Tab-separated table of C-alpha atoms and ligand atoms in Angstrom:
chain	number	residue	atom	x	y	z
Y	1411	GLN	CA	167.122	94.350	50.820
Y	1412	LEU	CA	169.148	91.254	49.190
Y	1413	SER	CA	169.407	88.500	51.696
Y	1414	ASN	CA	172.371	87.420	52.839
Y	1415	ARG	CA	171.448	83.823	54.125
Y	1416	PRO	CA	172.811	80.900	52.433
Y	1417	LEU	CA	170.291	80.128	50.032
Y	1418	SER	CA	170.572	76.143	51.051
Y	1419	ASP	CA	169.623	77.433	54.736
Y	1420	THR	CA	166.325	79.641	53.019
Y	1421	LEU	CA	165.327	76.055	51.577
Y	1422	GLU	CA	165.276	74.373	54.367
Y	1423	LEU	CA	162.434	72.529	55.287
Y	1424	THR	CA	161.859	71.012	58.885
Y	1425	SER	CA	161.208	74.476	60.355
Y	1426	LEU	CA	158.482	74.872	57.334
Y	1427	GLY	CA	155.612	72.136	59.405
Y	1428	ASP	CA	155.692	68.508	60.086
Y	1429	VAL	CA	155.867	66.133	57.592
Y	1430	GLY	CA	152.815	65.681	55.490
Y	1431	GLU	CA	153.034	70.041	55.602
Y	1432	ARG	CA	156.327	70.911	53.890
Y	1433	ARG	CA	154.570	71.554	50.454
Y	1434	VAL	CA	156.107	73.974	48.173
Y	1435	VAL	CA	155.221	75.973	44.740
Y	1436	ILE	CA	157.533	77.220	42.702
Y	1437	VAL	CA	156.023	80.099	40.049
Y	1438	GLY	CA	157.759	81.008	36.779
Y	1439	HIS	CA	156.926	83.609	34.250
Y	1440	LYS	CA	154.332	83.430	31.874
Y	1441	SER	CA	155.547	81.835	28.287
Y	1442	PRO	CA	158.125	79.956	30.463
Y	1443	ASP	CA	161.713	79.516	28.742
Y	1444	GLY	CA	164.464	77.114	29.729
Y	1445	ASP	CA	166.104	78.925	32.224
Y	1446	CYS	CA	162.326	79.429	33.697
Y	1447	ILE	CA	161.307	75.709	33.375
Y	1448	GLY	CA	165.134	74.199	33.983
Y	1449	SER	CA	165.561	76.353	37.172
Y	1450	ALA	CA	161.883	75.229	38.519
Y	1451	LEU	CA	162.565	71.572	37.873
Y	1452	GLY	CA	166.108	72.132	39.567
Y	1453	LEU	CA	164.934	73.243	42.324
Y	1454	ARG	CA	161.891	70.427	42.330
Y	1455	SER	CA	164.385	67.730	42.363
Y	1456	TYR	CA	166.790	69.107	45.219
Y	1457	LEU	CA	163.800	70.298	47.615
Y	1458	LEU	CA	162.439	66.454	46.728
Y	1459	ALA	CA	165.660	65.196	48.000
Y	1460	ARG	CA	165.809	67.286	51.051
Y	1461	GLY	CA	162.226	66.176	51.972
Y	1462	ALA	CA	159.723	68.471	50.814
Y	1463	ASP	CA	156.439	66.393	50.459
Y	1464	GLU	CA	155.039	67.875	47.559
Y	1465	VAL	CA	156.669	70.278	45.122
Y	1466	SER	CA	154.238	72.017	42.548
Y	1467	ILE	CA	155.307	74.227	39.588
Y	1468	LEU	CA	152.904	76.373	38.225
Y	1469	VAL	CA	153.228	78.846	34.949
Y	1470	VAL	CA	150.924	80.448	32.550
Y	1471	GLY	CA	151.266	79.585	28.820
Y	1472	ARG	CA	152.920	76.549	27.159
Y	1473	MET	CA	156.331	75.224	28.040
Y	1474	PRO	CA	158.426	74.789	24.743
Y	1475	ASP	CA	158.308	71.166	23.397
Y	1476	ASN	CA	162.217	70.952	23.165
Y	1477	LEU	CA	162.230	70.914	27.368
Y	1478	ARG	CA	159.856	68.215	27.598
Y	1479	TRP	CA	162.265	65.417	28.307
Y	1480	LEU	CA	163.907	66.967	31.343
Y	1481	PRO	CA	163.210	65.493	34.933
Y	1482	GLY	CA	159.927	66.124	36.241
Y	1483	ALA	CA	158.578	68.416	33.406
Y	1484	GLU	CA	155.296	66.140	33.045
Y	1485	THR	CA	154.553	67.493	36.514
Y	1486	VAL	CA	154.369	71.204	35.550
Y	1487	HIS	CA	151.074	72.843	35.671
Y	1488	GLN	CA	150.748	74.965	32.259
Y	1489	LEU	CA	147.713	77.378	32.789
Y	1490	SER	CA	145.600	79.080	30.489
Y	1491	ALA	CA	142.445	81.201	30.714
Y	1492	GLN	CA	140.338	78.085	30.119
Y	1493	SER	CA	142.089	76.462	32.950
Y	1494	ASP	CA	139.874	75.140	36.430
Y	1495	LEU	CA	141.292	77.463	39.019
Y	1496	GLU	CA	140.206	75.510	42.215
Y	1497	PRO	CA	143.020	72.935	42.378
Y	1498	ILE	CA	145.624	75.780	41.927
Y	1499	ARG	CA	143.736	77.626	44.174
Y	1500	GLN	CA	144.026	74.361	46.707
Y	1501	ILE	CA	148.071	73.998	46.075
Y	1502	LEU	CA	148.721	77.649	46.733
Y	1503	ALA	CA	146.897	77.554	49.971
Y	1504	GLN	CA	148.930	74.706	51.244
Y	1505	ALA	CA	151.636	76.303	50.464
Y	1506	ARG	CA	154.811	76.811	53.318
Y	1507	LEU	CA	157.433	77.883	51.042
Y	1508	LEU	CA	156.892	79.900	47.760
Y	1509	LEU	CA	159.394	80.220	45.094
Y	1510	LEU	CA	159.399	83.216	42.514
Y	1511	VAL	CA	162.083	82.479	39.696
Y	1512	ASP	CA	163.082	83.793	36.497
Y	1513	PHE	CA	161.554	86.916	37.042
Y	1514	ASN	CA	161.544	90.157	38.995
Y	1515	HIS	CA	157.938	91.593	39.706
Y	1516	LEU	CA	154.363	90.257	39.725
Y	1517	GLY	CA	153.032	91.718	36.376
Y	1518	ARG	CA	155.577	88.756	34.731
Y	1519	ILE	CA	153.174	86.216	36.003
Y	1520	GLY	CA	150.228	86.518	33.703
Y	1521	ASN	CA	146.733	85.860	34.038
Y	1522	PRO	CA	144.914	84.129	35.856
Y	1523	LEU	CA	147.947	82.864	38.125
Y	1524	GLU	CA	148.813	86.676	39.057
Y	1525	GLY	CA	145.980	87.544	41.190
Y	1526	LEU	CA	146.349	83.806	43.021
Y	1527	VAL	CA	149.750	84.464	43.666
Y	1528	ALA	CA	149.497	87.925	45.002
Y	1529	GLU	CA	147.056	86.385	47.396
Y	1530	ILE	CA	149.630	84.237	49.216
Y	1531	VAL	CA	152.901	86.207	48.992
Y	1532	GLY	CA	152.537	88.190	51.850
Y	1533	LYS	CA	150.916	85.661	54.349
Y	1534	PRO	CA	152.650	84.962	57.385
Y	1535	GLU	CA	152.604	81.272	57.316
Y	1536	VAL	CA	154.439	81.435	53.676
Y	1537	ARG	CA	158.064	81.922	53.250
Y	1538	SER	CA	158.424	83.279	49.911
Y	1539	VAL	CA	161.599	83.831	48.079
Y	1540	MET	CA	162.846	85.447	44.574
Y	1541	ILE	CA	165.390	84.061	42.929
Y	1542	ASP	CA	166.203	85.868	39.736
Y	1543	HIS	CA	168.778	87.866	37.469
Y	1544	HIS	CA	166.482	90.689	35.933
Y	1545	PRO	CA	167.051	94.155	36.503
Y	1546	GLU	CA	164.902	96.219	38.873
Y	1547	PRO	CA	163.394	93.393	41.304
Y	1548	ASP	CA	160.297	94.319	43.385
Y	1549	MET	CA	162.474	94.778	46.645
Y	1550	GLY	CA	159.399	94.620	48.758
Y	1551	LEU	CA	157.434	91.511	47.260
Y	1552	VAL	CA	159.449	88.541	49.665
Y	1553	ASN	CA	160.390	87.812	52.493
Y	1554	GLU	CA	164.416	86.257	50.886
Y	1555	MET	CA	165.693	88.345	47.610
Y	1556	TYR	CA	168.254	86.266	45.683
Y	1557	SER	CA	168.802	88.785	42.513
Y	1558	ASP	CA	172.109	89.272	40.214
Y	1559	THR	CA	171.838	90.895	37.240
Y	1560	SER	CA	175.288	89.916	36.268
Y	1561	ALA	CA	174.124	86.018	36.300
Y	1562	CYS	CA	173.668	85.110	32.671
Y	1563	ALA	CA	170.880	83.006	33.475
Y	1564	THR	CA	168.761	81.990	36.736
Y	1565	GLY	CA	169.951	78.240	36.669
Y	1566	PHE	CA	173.748	79.534	36.867
Y	1567	LEU	CA	172.775	81.699	39.959
Y	1568	ILE	CA	171.042	78.747	41.619
Y	1569	ALA	CA	173.742	76.450	40.827
Y	1570	GLU	CA	176.670	79.086	42.067
Y	1571	LEU	CA	174.789	79.626	45.330
Y	1572	LEU	CA	174.158	75.958	45.881
Y	1573	GLY	CA	177.412	74.769	44.672
Y	1574	GLY	CA	179.899	77.312	45.573
Y	1575	GLY	CA	182.133	77.383	48.831
Y	1576	ALA	CA	181.735	74.938	51.922
Y	1577	SER	CA	177.948	74.044	51.432
Y	1578	ARG	CA	178.400	71.586	48.160
Y	1579	GLU	CA	174.779	71.110	48.180
Y	1580	LEU	CA	174.728	70.021	44.549
Y	1581	GLU	CA	176.572	66.453	45.420
Y	1582	LEU	CA	174.398	66.366	48.700
Y	1583	HIS	CA	171.144	66.745	47.691
Y	1584	GLY	CA	171.004	67.413	43.980
Y	1585	GLY	CA	172.221	64.817	41.651
Y	1586	ALA	CA	172.329	64.449	38.187
Y	1587	ASP	CA	168.778	65.557	37.363
Y	1588	MET	CA	169.019	68.321	39.249
Y	1589	ALA	CA	172.226	69.641	37.556
Y	1590	THR	CA	171.013	68.709	34.173
Y	1591	CYS	CA	167.979	71.277	34.840
Y	1592	LEU	CA	170.169	73.751	35.922
Y	1593	LEU	CA	172.665	73.121	33.055
Y	1594	ALA	CA	169.999	73.131	30.411
Y	1595	ALA	CA	168.922	76.510	32.096
Y	1596	THR	CA	172.223	78.011	31.839
Y	1597	TYR	CA	172.647	76.819	28.006
Y	1598	THR	CA	169.074	78.019	26.990
Y	1599	ASP	CA	169.566	81.940	27.918
Y	1600	THR	CA	173.621	82.018	26.843
Y	1601	GLY	CA	171.936	80.297	23.871
Y	1602	LEU	CA	174.775	77.814	24.256
Y	1603	LEU	CA	177.481	80.271	25.760
Y	1604	ARG	CA	177.047	82.960	22.868
Y	1605	HIS	CA	175.664	85.708	24.899
Y	1606	GLY	CA	174.928	87.017	28.096
Y	1607	GLN	CA	178.137	87.424	30.877
Y	1608	ILE	CA	180.718	84.728	30.014
Y	1609	THR	CA	182.985	84.703	33.138
Y	1610	PRO	CA	185.443	82.098	34.633
Y	1611	THR	CA	183.052	81.618	37.207
Y	1612	LEU	CA	180.520	80.482	35.044
Y	1613	PHE	CA	182.769	77.895	33.896
Y	1614	ARG	CA	183.986	76.759	36.858
Y	1615	THR	CA	180.301	76.084	38.131
Y	1616	ILE	CA	179.774	74.292	34.838
Y	1617	ALA	CA	182.395	71.960	35.708
Y	1618	HIS	CA	180.795	71.724	39.022
Y	1619	LEU	CA	177.410	70.772	37.194
Y	1620	LEU	CA	179.155	68.060	34.795
Y	1621	GLU	CA	181.215	66.659	38.135
Y	1622	VAL	CA	177.604	66.180	39.585
Y	1623	GLY	CA	175.826	64.595	36.583
Y	1624	ALA	CA	174.646	67.128	34.373
Y	1625	ARG	CA	174.151	65.448	30.940
Y	1626	HIS	CA	175.854	68.080	28.524
Y	1627	GLU	CA	175.289	65.759	25.243
Y	1628	GLU	CA	171.585	65.126	25.840
Y	1629	ILE	CA	171.039	68.971	26.548
Y	1630	VAL	CA	172.807	69.969	22.990
Y	1631	LEU	CA	171.186	67.320	21.212
Y	1632	ARG	CA	167.379	67.455	22.675
Y	1633	ILE	CA	167.327	71.223	23.039
Y	1634	PHE	CA	169.699	72.820	20.239
Y	1635	LYS	CA	169.458	69.844	17.642
Y	1636	SER	CA	165.843	68.954	17.782
Y	1637	ASP	CA	164.069	71.922	15.663
Y	1638	LYS	CA	160.848	70.820	13.834
Y	1639	LEU	CA	161.605	71.343	10.103
Y	1640	SER	CA	158.445	73.625	9.985
Y	1641	ARG	CA	160.989	75.607	12.244
Y	1642	GLN	CA	163.814	75.802	9.809
Y	1643	ARG	CA	161.643	76.541	7.096
Y	1644	LEU	CA	160.417	79.037	8.713
Y	1645	LEU	CA	164.019	80.841	9.539
Y	1646	GLY	CA	164.652	80.513	5.771
Y	1647	TYR	CA	161.176	82.389	4.943
Y	1648	ILE	CA	162.205	84.970	7.573
Y	1649	ILE	CA	165.529	85.517	6.594
Y	1650	ASN	CA	164.772	85.509	2.760
Y	1651	GLU	CA	161.240	87.246	2.903
Y	1652	ARG	CA	160.365	89.170	6.024
Y	1653	THR	CA	163.535	90.596	7.608
Y	1654	THR	CA	164.955	94.340	6.707
Y	1655	TYR	CA	168.209	94.723	7.085
Y	1656	ASP	CA	169.634	98.329	7.642
Y	1657	LEU	CA	173.432	97.927	7.536
Y	1658	ASP	CA	174.111	101.312	7.963
Y	1659	LEU	CA	172.223	101.415	11.148
Y	1660	GLY	CA	173.333	98.175	12.197
Y	1661	VAL	CA	169.893	97.016	12.774
Y	1662	ALA	CA	167.635	94.247	11.604
Y	1663	VAL	CA	163.756	93.857	12.092
Y	1664	PHE	CA	161.102	91.352	11.210
Y	1665	THR	CA	157.538	90.407	11.711
Y	1666	LEU	CA	155.395	87.424	11.583
Y	1667	ARG	CA	151.561	87.405	11.289
Y	1668	GLN	CA	149.216	84.858	12.213
Y	1669	GLU	CA	148.987	83.754	8.634
Y	1670	ASP	CA	152.248	82.900	8.728
Y	1671	PHE	CA	152.053	80.751	11.985
Y	1672	ASP	CA	149.378	78.681	10.049
Y	1673	ARG	CA	151.321	78.579	7.008
Y	1674	PHE	CA	154.352	76.813	8.498
Y	1675	GLY	CA	152.152	74.997	11.426
Y	1676	ILE	CA	153.776	76.884	13.930
Y	1677	GLU	CA	153.159	76.853	17.819
Y	1678	PRO	CA	153.970	79.641	20.148
Y	1679	GLY	CA	156.695	78.353	21.723
Y	1680	ASP	CA	158.643	77.594	18.508
Y	1681	THR	CA	159.599	80.950	17.718
Y	1682	GLU	CA	161.750	80.855	20.664
Y	1683	GLY	CA	165.296	81.742	19.786
Y	1684	LEU	CA	164.989	83.081	16.160
Y	1685	VAL	CA	165.060	86.515	17.180
Y	1686	ASN	CA	169.067	85.891	17.756
Y	1687	VAL	CA	169.571	84.786	14.106
Y	1688	PRO	CA	170.059	88.226	12.286
Y	1689	LEU	CA	172.921	89.291	15.472
Y	1690	ASP	CA	175.046	87.008	13.280
Y	1691	VAL	CA	175.425	88.868	10.637
Y	1692	ALA	CA	178.635	91.379	10.699
Y	1693	GLY	CA	177.552	94.857	11.491
Y	1694	ILE	CA	174.153	93.864	12.878
Y	1695	ARG	CA	174.230	95.519	16.642
Y	1696	ALA	CA	170.256	95.423	17.494
Y	1697	VAL	CA	167.480	92.951	16.015
Y	1698	ALA	CA	163.679	93.337	17.048
Y	1699	PHE	CA	161.132	90.519	16.231
Y	1700	LEU	CA	157.179	91.484	16.338
Y	1701	ARG	CA	154.863	89.019	16.084
Y	1702	GLU	CA	150.733	88.540	15.996
Y	1703	GLN	CA	149.892	86.078	18.644
Y	1704	ARG	CA	147.216	83.408	18.113
Y	1705	ASP	CA	144.511	85.285	19.450
Y	1706	PRO	CA	143.593	88.268	17.568
Y	1707	ASP	CA	142.835	89.869	20.727
Y	1708	GLU	CA	146.097	89.481	22.087
Y	1709	PRO	CA	148.925	91.607	22.467
Y	1710	VAL	CA	151.770	92.056	19.479
Y	1711	LYS	CA	154.739	90.482	21.039
Y	1712	ILE	CA	158.283	92.296	20.694
Y	1713	SER	CA	161.549	90.820	21.024
Y	1714	LEU	CA	164.581	92.771	21.331
Y	1715	ARG	CA	168.469	91.717	21.141
Y	1716	SER	CA	171.631	93.676	21.224
Y	1717	GLN	CA	175.584	93.347	20.828
Y	1718	GLY	CA	177.688	94.973	23.051
Y	1719	ASN	CA	176.431	97.873	25.320
Y	1720	LEU	CA	173.463	98.800	23.362
Y	1721	PRO	CA	170.773	98.913	25.824
Y	1722	VAL	CA	167.304	97.730	24.123
Y	1723	ASN	CA	165.874	97.347	27.393
Y	1724	GLU	CA	165.245	101.061	27.133
Y	1725	VAL	CA	163.183	100.529	24.154
Y	1726	ALA	CA	161.360	98.075	25.410
Y	1727	SER	CA	160.544	100.115	28.863
Y	1728	ALA	CA	160.595	103.768	27.489
Y	1729	ILE	CA	157.926	102.926	24.311
Y	1730	PHE	CA	156.323	99.887	25.416
Y	1731	GLY	CA	156.100	99.553	28.985
Y	1732	GLY	CA	158.175	96.391	28.936
Y	1733	GLY	CA	161.664	95.544	30.207
Y	1734	GLY	CA	164.429	92.902	30.337
Y	1735	HIS	CA	167.934	92.747	30.190
Y	1736	LEU	CA	170.805	95.327	28.350
Y	1737	ASN	CA	170.488	92.679	25.453
Y	1738	ALA	CA	167.848	90.559	25.826
Y	1739	ALA	CA	164.320	92.420	26.375
Y	1740	GLY	CA	160.529	92.543	25.444
Y	1741	ALA	CA	157.236	94.142	25.813
Y	1742	GLU	CA	153.776	93.640	24.562
Y	1743	TYR	CA	151.773	96.073	22.401
Y	1744	GLN	CA	147.929	96.576	22.196
Y	1745	GLY	CA	147.424	97.798	18.812
Y	1746	THR	CA	148.281	96.686	15.102
Y	1747	LEU	CA	151.368	95.321	14.191
Y	1748	SER	CA	152.425	97.971	11.840
Y	1749	ASP	CA	152.086	100.349	14.461
Y	1750	ALA	CA	154.496	98.607	16.705
Y	1751	LEU	CA	156.810	97.968	13.697
Y	1752	ALA	CA	156.893	101.877	13.288
Y	1753	LEU	CA	157.552	102.507	16.788
Y	1754	VAL	CA	160.099	99.690	17.118
Y	1755	TRP	CA	161.966	101.510	13.846
Y	1756	GLU	CA	161.645	105.002	15.558
Y	1757	GLY	CA	162.970	103.564	19.127
Y	1758	LEU	CA	166.240	101.837	18.002
Y	1759	ARG	CA	166.917	104.874	15.254
Y	1760	GLU	CA	167.266	106.996	18.017
Y	1761	LEU	CA	168.673	103.974	20.185
Y	1762	VAL	CA	171.510	103.879	17.912
Y	1763	HIS	CA	172.135	107.486	17.512
Y	1764	ARG	CA	172.435	108.185	21.348
Y	1765	TYR	CA	175.058	105.029	21.549
Y	1766	PRO	CA	176.963	105.796	18.420
Y	1767	ASP	CA	180.154	103.869	19.956
Y	1768	CYS	CA	178.174	100.497	21.674
X	2767	LIG	P1	161.904	86.938	24.624
X	2767	LIG	O1	162.462	88.027	23.661
X	2767	LIG	O2	162.662	85.755	25.102
X	2767	LIG	O3	160.444	86.672	25.004
X	2767	LIG	O4	162.355	87.957	26.221
X	2767	LIG	C1	163.849	88.726	26.705
X	2767	LIG	C2	163.740	89.302	27.541
X	2767	LIG	O5	162.939	90.225	27.842
X	2767	LIG	C3	163.262	88.079	28.735
X	2767	LIG	O6	163.959	87.525	29.633
X	2767	LIG	C4	162.098	89.235	29.648
X	2767	LIG	O7	163.579	89.695	30.911
X	2767	LIG	C5	162.055	90.424	28.926
X	2767	LIG	N1	160.855	90.584	28.840
X	2767	LIG	C6	160.219	89.823	27.773
X	2767	LIG	N2	158.638	89.860	27.502
X	2767	LIG	C7	158.432	91.032	28.332
X	2767	LIG	C8	157.278	91.812	29.030
X	2767	LIG	O8	156.238	91.937	27.996
X	2767	LIG	N3	157.487	92.785	29.952
X	2767	LIG	C9	158.616	92.696	30.175
X	2767	LIG	N4	158.980	93.775	31.293
X	2767	LIG	N5	159.896	92.057	29.914
X	2767	LIG	C10	159.848	91.163	29.048
X	2768	LIG	MN1	166.719	84.379	32.652
């Protein structure tokens, strides 16, 4: 059941408890991206302005370096298997409002946080809310569900829900920091408005964010023009030496191994967005990027992207039990890189033949 309450009512804090008890926890998905972090930080600014006593953001994995300048980013708890969970348990135990942003089911949170969130999500004293744009959200999970798969980013969805109509919440409580976070979220999930559903409403909402004070130039400079040199060199290596382009099929596939990460001094978040690059080649309709992770016991990560109506999320879910959007999906594979690679080629070949006209 989708919520028909205005989001500003759902995020109302006075009914949660007395001053001092209005504690909010925001949870994002593992390996958080710009949409996840920007949405969480935007909501944090907003809730603090509305009188929240404390807003804690919890994620599993490191956030990408190019997001660390966003207002409030220094407060994000980035958890790993080694983290001391006692303080996190305490934060969750005191939460009255729990916001799950930019993911659709608990399995996307990652360990060790997933189990802790599962324990509190159904408690009667906790108001739980999901705000997301992924297909097939877990409908029974939360008290209030805001899910819109047509939204190009969760950050845009939040801006739309709080900025539209007569509510004008963005001016009232949001301000420039919130607007900057939500615009950064929207720009990262759309690759600076290059993919996803780009609509008139999106441009109206962006105009509204700019009116409230969103810092467009700063976002472009600090997120999109701040690559480490090692990343540019890695990109050159990927294009020249690691990508297989099948122009008849319209598919490009590349892989990275652990030794490549060492050679280029690449941290996990640094590969964000690389998967989109081969889509710029004329005739390429689908791209897959497979990578080993630092820890050899960790599964192979698979990222898929496509152009038009070619549903790469079908490959992610049918073959690997992953998921995602029509044009941007992902999965994990417990096995060797070469086995994953063979499965990806088979899956994409089959997909392209099944959807010849997309
Ligand atoms: P990325 O390639 O940027 O890691 O992920 C693109 C999209 O694919 C994400 O927004 C998410 O919807 C989906 N996705 C990525 N990895 C996984 C995964 O392991 N499982 C599922 N279900 N979805 C994933
Ligand atoms: Mn997103």
